[in-house]
């Protein structure tokens, strides 16, 4: 990457840019867009877009349209020094220790602690390198479940991103039947690559990970394997609420769901959607800002096989990100 475009934005705008952005995805040379909080006290956020060639007026106009709060602000455009930005990005991602898990990039491959369960996940096209509080919270919750003696036999990771949470679940319960899905085909290819790197067997048998490109649970392979003792969905609040009927339908009575990707102020609406479908809150983990919820489905709410999902995503759901 040789050019950096920066614009101020709000937190809500930053969250909206954390998933798929069709306007950018349609570009032949789409920029790499990241958002970050630059002043917590003042609530100031910033959009940074990296491109390989000097940006034209059309791209600058498009980026400004994505952050309406910056209307009238001239984008900052600077040429970056000629460096190996991929290597630098890997150096900047510190390893994450969550329970027994140690998630690291190639740069930190020699730093694995004794006794840890390591996963090598380099930064790439998909979300879920372990560095975000939501992913780390899910890893810690999985570890917590195993420590308490849980033994799920059927596991689904909905919106898998890099595959990390599915890999962790199989490491804890190597005899389980597991499937990982994502609406983005690129995420499934990233998961396939990461599985090979981390020695995770792909396939349909117990102890292997099946993969599916699917919006939520809407895939024959996901329906065929239901009901699940454990469903993990580290996505965003909007899709979590949208998918509540489907996740409930796919979860066995007494089964568990780990939900993350929401911020603290979104917790009650998400919980309300799942309580209405027979779940109760069993534990809360994660961080204060990014909670990770462990839900248990009440046994009086049975499961029935369906041929189609109860809810299909509408076009407006896309603003909530990839799931």
Coordinates of C-alpha atoms in Angstrom, one line a residue:
X1 CA 0.0 0.0 0.0
X2 CA 1.5 3.4 -0.9
X3 CA -1.2 6.0 -0.3
X4 CA -3.2 6.7 2.8
X5 CA -6.5 8.6 2.9
X6 CA -7.9 9.7 6.3
X7 CA -11.2 11.2 7.3
X8 CA -12.8 11.8 10.7
X9 CA -15.9 9.8 11.4
X10 CA -18.3 8.9 14.2
X11 CA -18.4 5.6 16.1
X12 CA -21.7 4.6 14.5
X13 CA -20.1 5.2 11.0
X14 CA -17.1 3.1 12.1
X15 CA -19.3 0.2 13.1
X16 CA -21.2 0.4 9.9
X17 CA -17.9 0.0 8.0
X18 CA -16.8 -3.0 10.0
X19 CA -18.6 -5.5 7.6
X20 CA -19.2 -5.6 3.9
X21 CA -19.3 -2.3 2.1
X22 CA -20.9 -2.9 -1.4
X23 CA -19.8 0.4 -2.7
X24 CA -16.2 -0.4 -2.1
X25 CA -16.4 -4.1 -2.9
X26 CA -17.6 -3.1 -6.4
X27 CA -14.3 -1.3 -7.2
X28 CA -11.7 -3.1 -9.3
X29 CA -9.0 -1.9 -6.9
X30 CA -10.8 -1.6 -3.6
X31 CA -9.0 0.1 -0.9
X32 CA -8.3 -1.5 2.5
X33 CA -10.4 0.4 4.9
X34 CA -9.9 0.4 8.7
X35 CA -11.5 2.6 11.4
X36 CA -10.0 3.4 14.8
X37 CA -10.8 5.4 17.9
X38 CA -8.3 8.2 18.2
X39 CA -9.7 10.0 21.3
X40 CA -11.8 8.0 23.7
X41 CA -12.7 11.0 25.9
X42 CA -13.9 13.1 23.0
X43 CA -15.4 10.1 21.1
X44 CA -13.4 10.8 18.0
X45 CA -12.9 8.1 15.4
X46 CA -11.1 8.0 12.1
X47 CA -11.4 6.2 8.8
X48 CA -8.1 5.2 7.1
X49 CA -8.1 3.9 3.5
X50 CA -5.0 2.4 2.0
X51 CA -4.6 2.2 -1.8
X52 CA -1.7 1.3 -4.1
X53 CA -2.0 4.3 -6.5
X54 CA -2.7 7.9 -6.0
X55 CA -6.4 8.2 -5.2
X56 CA -8.6 10.0 -7.7
X57 CA -11.5 12.4 -7.0
X58 CA -14.1 9.6 -7.5
X59 CA -12.6 7.5 -4.7
X60 CA -12.3 10.5 -2.4
X61 CA -15.9 11.4 -3.0
X62 CA -17.0 7.8 -2.3
X63 CA -15.1 7.7 0.9
X64 CA -16.6 10.9 2.1
X65 CA -20.1 9.6 1.3
X66 CA -19.5 6.7 3.7
X67 CA -18.9 9.1 6.6
X68 CA -21.6 11.8 6.3
X69 CA -20.3 13.5 9.5
X70 CA -17.2 14.5 7.6
X71 CA -19.1 16.5 4.9
X72 CA -17.1 19.5 4.0
X73 CA -13.9 18.1 5.5
X74 CA -11.1 17.8 3.0
X75 CA -9.6 14.2 3.1
X76 CA -6.0 13.9 4.2
X77 CA -4.0 12.2 1.4
X78 CA -0.4 11.2 2.0
X79 CA 2.1 9.0 0.2
X80 CA 3.6 6.4 2.4
X81 CA 7.2 5.3 2.5
X82 CA 8.1 2.2 0.5
X83 CA 7.9 -0.5 3.2
X84 CA 6.7 -4.0 3.6
X85 CA 3.3 -3.1 5.0
X86 CA 2.2 -6.7 5.4
X87 CA 5.1 -7.6 7.6
X88 CA 4.6 -4.4 9.6
X89 CA 1.0 -5.2 10.1
X90 CA 1.8 -8.6 11.4
X91 CA 4.4 -7.1 13.8
X92 CA 1.7 -4.7 15.1
X93 CA -0.7 -7.5 16.0
X94 CA 0.3 -8.7 19.5
X95 CA -0.4 -12.3 20.4
X96 CA -3.6 -12.9 22.4
X97 CA -3.9 -15.2 25.4
X98 CA -7.5 -16.3 26.1
X99 CA -7.9 -19.2 28.5
X100 CA -5.7 -22.0 27.2
X101 CA -5.6 -20.5 23.7
X102 CA -2.7 -18.5 22.3
X103 CA -3.4 -16.8 19.0
X104 CA -0.5 -15.3 17.1
X105 CA 0.7 -14.1 13.7
X106 CA 3.7 -15.5 11.8
X107 CA 5.9 -12.8 13.3
X108 CA 5.3 -14.2 16.8
X109 CA 5.5 -17.9 16.0
X110 CA 8.4 -18.4 18.4
X111 CA 6.6 -16.9 21.4
X112 CA 4.1 -19.7 22.1
X113 CA 4.0 -20.4 25.9
X114 CA 4.4 -23.9 27.2
X115 CA 1.1 -25.7 27.7
X116 CA -0.9 -23.3 25.5
X117 CA -3.1 -24.3 22.6
X118 CA -1.7 -22.2 19.7
X119 CA -3.3 -21.0 16.5
X120 CA -1.4 -19.1 13.8
X121 CA -3.8 -16.6 12.2
X122 CA -2.3 -13.9 10.0
X123 CA -4.2 -10.7 9.3
X124 CA -6.0 -11.0 6.0
X125 CA -9.3 -10.6 4.3
X126 CA -11.5 -12.0 7.0
X127 CA -12.4 -10.9 10.5
X128 CA -11.3 -12.9 13.6
X129 CA -7.6 -12.8 14.1
X130 CA -8.1 -13.0 17.9
X131 CA -7.0 -9.5 18.5
X132 CA -10.5 -8.0 18.8
X133 CA -12.2 -8.2 22.2
X134 CA -15.2 -10.1 20.7
X135 CA -13.0 -12.9 19.3
X136 CA -10.9 -13.1 22.5
X137 CA -14.1 -13.1 24.6
X138 CA -15.5 -16.1 22.6
X139 CA -12.3 -18.0 23.0
X140 CA -12.4 -17.4 26.7
X141 CA -16.0 -18.5 26.9
X142 CA -15.3 -21.7 25.0
X143 CA -12.4 -22.4 27.4
X144 CA -14.8 -21.7 30.3
X145 CA -17.3 -24.2 29.0
X146 CA -14.8 -26.9 28.6
X147 CA -13.4 -26.3 32.1
X148 CA -17.0 -26.8 33.5
X149 CA -17.3 -30.1 31.8
X150 CA -19.4 -29.2 28.7
X151 CA -19.1 -31.8 25.9
X152 CA -21.1 -30.7 22.8
X153 CA -21.3 -33.3 20.1
X154 CA -22.6 -31.0 17.3
X155 CA -21.2 -27.5 16.9
X156 CA -21.9 -24.7 14.4
X157 CA -19.8 -21.5 14.0
X158 CA -22.0 -19.0 12.2
X159 CA -20.1 -16.1 10.5
X160 CA -16.8 -17.9 11.0
X161 CA -14.5 -15.2 9.5
X162 CA -11.0 -16.8 9.7
X163 CA -12.3 -20.1 11.2
X164 CA -10.5 -19.5 14.5
X165 CA -13.5 -20.1 16.8
X166 CA -14.4 -23.4 15.0
X167 CA -10.7 -24.5 15.3
X168 CA -10.8 -23.7 19.0
X169 CA -14.0 -25.6 19.5
X170 CA -12.6 -28.7 17.8
X171 CA -9.4 -28.5 19.9
X172 CA -11.6 -28.6 23.0
X173 CA -14.0 -31.3 21.7
X174 CA -12.1 -33.3 19.1
X175 CA -14.9 -35.9 18.7
X176 CA -17.6 -33.4 17.9
X177 CA -19.1 -32.8 14.5
X178 CA -18.5 -29.2 13.6
X179 CA -19.5 -26.9 10.7
X180 CA -18.3 -23.3 10.0
X181 CA -20.2 -21.0 7.7
X182 CA -19.9 -17.4 6.4
X183 CA -21.9 -15.4 3.9
X184 CA -18.6 -14.3 2.3
X185 CA -16.9 -16.9 0.1
X186 CA -13.5 -15.2 0.7
X187 CA -13.9 -16.0 4.4
X188 CA -14.4 -19.7 3.7
X189 CA -11.3 -19.7 1.5
X190 CA -9.4 -18.0 4.3
X191 CA -10.7 -20.6 6.8
X192 CA -9.7 -23.4 4.4
X193 CA -6.1 -22.0 4.3
X194 CA -6.0 -21.4 8.0
X195 CA -7.2 -25.0 8.7
X196 CA -4.2 -26.3 6.6
X197 CA -1.8 -24.1 8.5
X198 CA -3.1 -25.1 11.9
X199 CA -3.6 -28.8 11.2
X200 CA -7.4 -28.8 11.4
X201 CA -8.9 -31.6 9.4
X202 CA -11.7 -30.6 7.0
X203 CA -14.5 -33.0 6.2
X204 CA -17.8 -34.3 7.2
X205 CA -16.9 -36.8 9.9
X206 CA -16.6 -36.4 13.7
X207 CA -13.5 -34.5 14.5
X208 CA -13.4 -32.8 11.2
X209 CA -14.7 -29.3 10.2
X210 CA -17.2 -28.9 7.4
X211 CA -17.4 -25.6 5.6
X212 CA -20.4 -23.8 4.0
X213 CA -21.0 -20.5 2.3
X214 CA -24.3 -19.4 3.7
X215 CA -26.3 -16.4 5.0
X216 CA -26.7 -17.3 8.6
X217 CA -28.0 -20.9 9.0
X218 CA -29.6 -21.1 5.5
X219 CA -27.7 -24.0 4.0
X220 CA -28.7 -27.6 3.5
X221 CA -25.6 -28.9 5.3
X222 CA -26.3 -26.7 8.3
X223 CA -29.9 -27.8 8.5
X224 CA -29.0 -31.5 8.0
X225 CA -26.7 -31.5 11.0
X226 CA -29.1 -29.8 13.4
X227 CA -29.9 -29.6 16.2
X228 CA -26.7 -28.3 17.7
X229 CA -25.5 -28.5 21.3
X230 CA -23.4 -25.4 20.7
X231 CA -23.8 -22.5 18.3
X232 CA -21.2 -19.7 18.1
X233 CA -22.0 -16.4 16.4
X234 CA -19.5 -13.7 16.6
X235 CA -21.0 -11.2 14.2
X236 CA -22.8 -7.9 14.9
X237 CA -25.9 -6.9 16.8
X238 CA -28.2 -6.5 13.7
X239 CA -27.5 -9.9 12.2
X240 CA -27.7 -11.5 15.7
X241 CA -31.2 -10.1 16.2
X242 CA -32.2 -11.0 12.6
X243 CA -30.9 -14.6 13.1
X244 CA -32.5 -15.2 16.5
X245 CA -35.4 -17.4 15.0
X246 CA -32.9 -19.4 12.9
X247 CA -30.3 -19.9 15.6
X248 CA -33.1 -20.9 18.1
X249 CA -34.5 -23.4 15.5
X250 CA -31.1 -24.9 15.1
X251 CA -30.2 -25.2 18.8
X252 CA -31.1 -28.3 20.7
X253 CA -33.2 -28.0 23.9
X254 CA -30.7 -27.4 26.6
X255 CA -28.1 -26.4 24.0
X256 CA -25.9 -23.3 24.3
X257 CA -25.3 -20.3 22.1
X258 CA -22.3 -18.0 22.4
X259 CA -23.1 -14.6 20.9
X260 CA -20.6 -11.7 20.4
X261 CA -19.9 -8.8 18.1
X262 CA -22.3 -6.5 19.9
X263 CA -21.4 -3.5 22.1
X264 CA -22.7 -3.0 25.6
X265 CA -25.6 -0.8 24.7
X266 CA -26.8 -3.4 22.2
X267 CA -26.9 -6.2 24.7
X268 CA -30.5 -5.8 25.9
X269 CA -32.1 -5.7 22.4
X270 CA -30.1 -8.8 21.5
X271 CA -31.1 -10.6 24.7
X272 CA -34.7 -9.7 24.2
X273 CA -34.7 -11.3 20.7
X274 CA -33.3 -14.5 22.1
X275 CA -35.4 -14.6 25.3
X276 CA -38.4 -14.5 23.0
X277 CA -37.1 -17.6 21.4
X278 CA -36.7 -19.6 24.6
X279 CA -33.1 -18.7 25.7
X280 CA -31.9 -17.5 29.1
X281 CA -28.7 -15.7 29.9
X282 CA -26.3 -18.1 31.6
X283 CA -23.1 -16.0 31.7
X284 CA -21.5 -12.8 30.4
X285 CA -17.9 -12.6 29.5
X286 CA -15.8 -10.5 27.2
X287 CA -15.0 -6.9 28.0
X288 CA -17.1 -4.1 29.4
X289 CA -17.5 -2.5 26.0
X290 CA -17.7 -5.8 24.0
X291 CA -19.7 -8.4 25.9
X292 CA -19.7 -12.1 25.1
X293 CA -23.0 -13.8 26.0
X294 CA -23.6 -17.4 26.9
X295 CA -27.2 -18.4 26.4
X296 CA -28.9 -21.7 27.2
X297 CA -32.1 -22.8 25.4
X298 CA -34.8 -23.8 27.8
X299 CA -35.8 -27.4 27.4
X300 CA -39.5 -26.7 27.0
X301 CA -38.7 -25.1 23.7
X302 CA -38.4 -28.0 21.3
X303 CA -36.6 -28.2 18.0
X304 CA -38.2 -29.0 14.7
X305 CA -36.5 -29.5 11.3
X306 CA -37.2 -26.9 8.7
X307 CA -36.6 -26.8 5.0
X308 CA -36.1 -23.1 4.9
X309 CA -35.0 -20.4 7.3
X310 CA -37.7 -18.6 9.2
X311 CA -36.1 -15.3 8.3
X312 CA -34.4 -14.2 5.1
X313 CA -32.1 -11.2 5.4
X314 CA -33.4 -8.0 3.9
X315 CA -31.2 -5.6 1.9
X316 CA -31.1 -3.3 5.0
X317 CA -29.4 -6.1 7.1
X318 CA -26.3 -5.8 5.0
X319 CA -25.4 -2.6 6.8
X320 CA -24.8 -4.6 9.9
X321 CA -21.8 -6.5 8.5
X322 CA -20.9 -9.9 7.3
X323 CA -22.5 -13.0 8.8

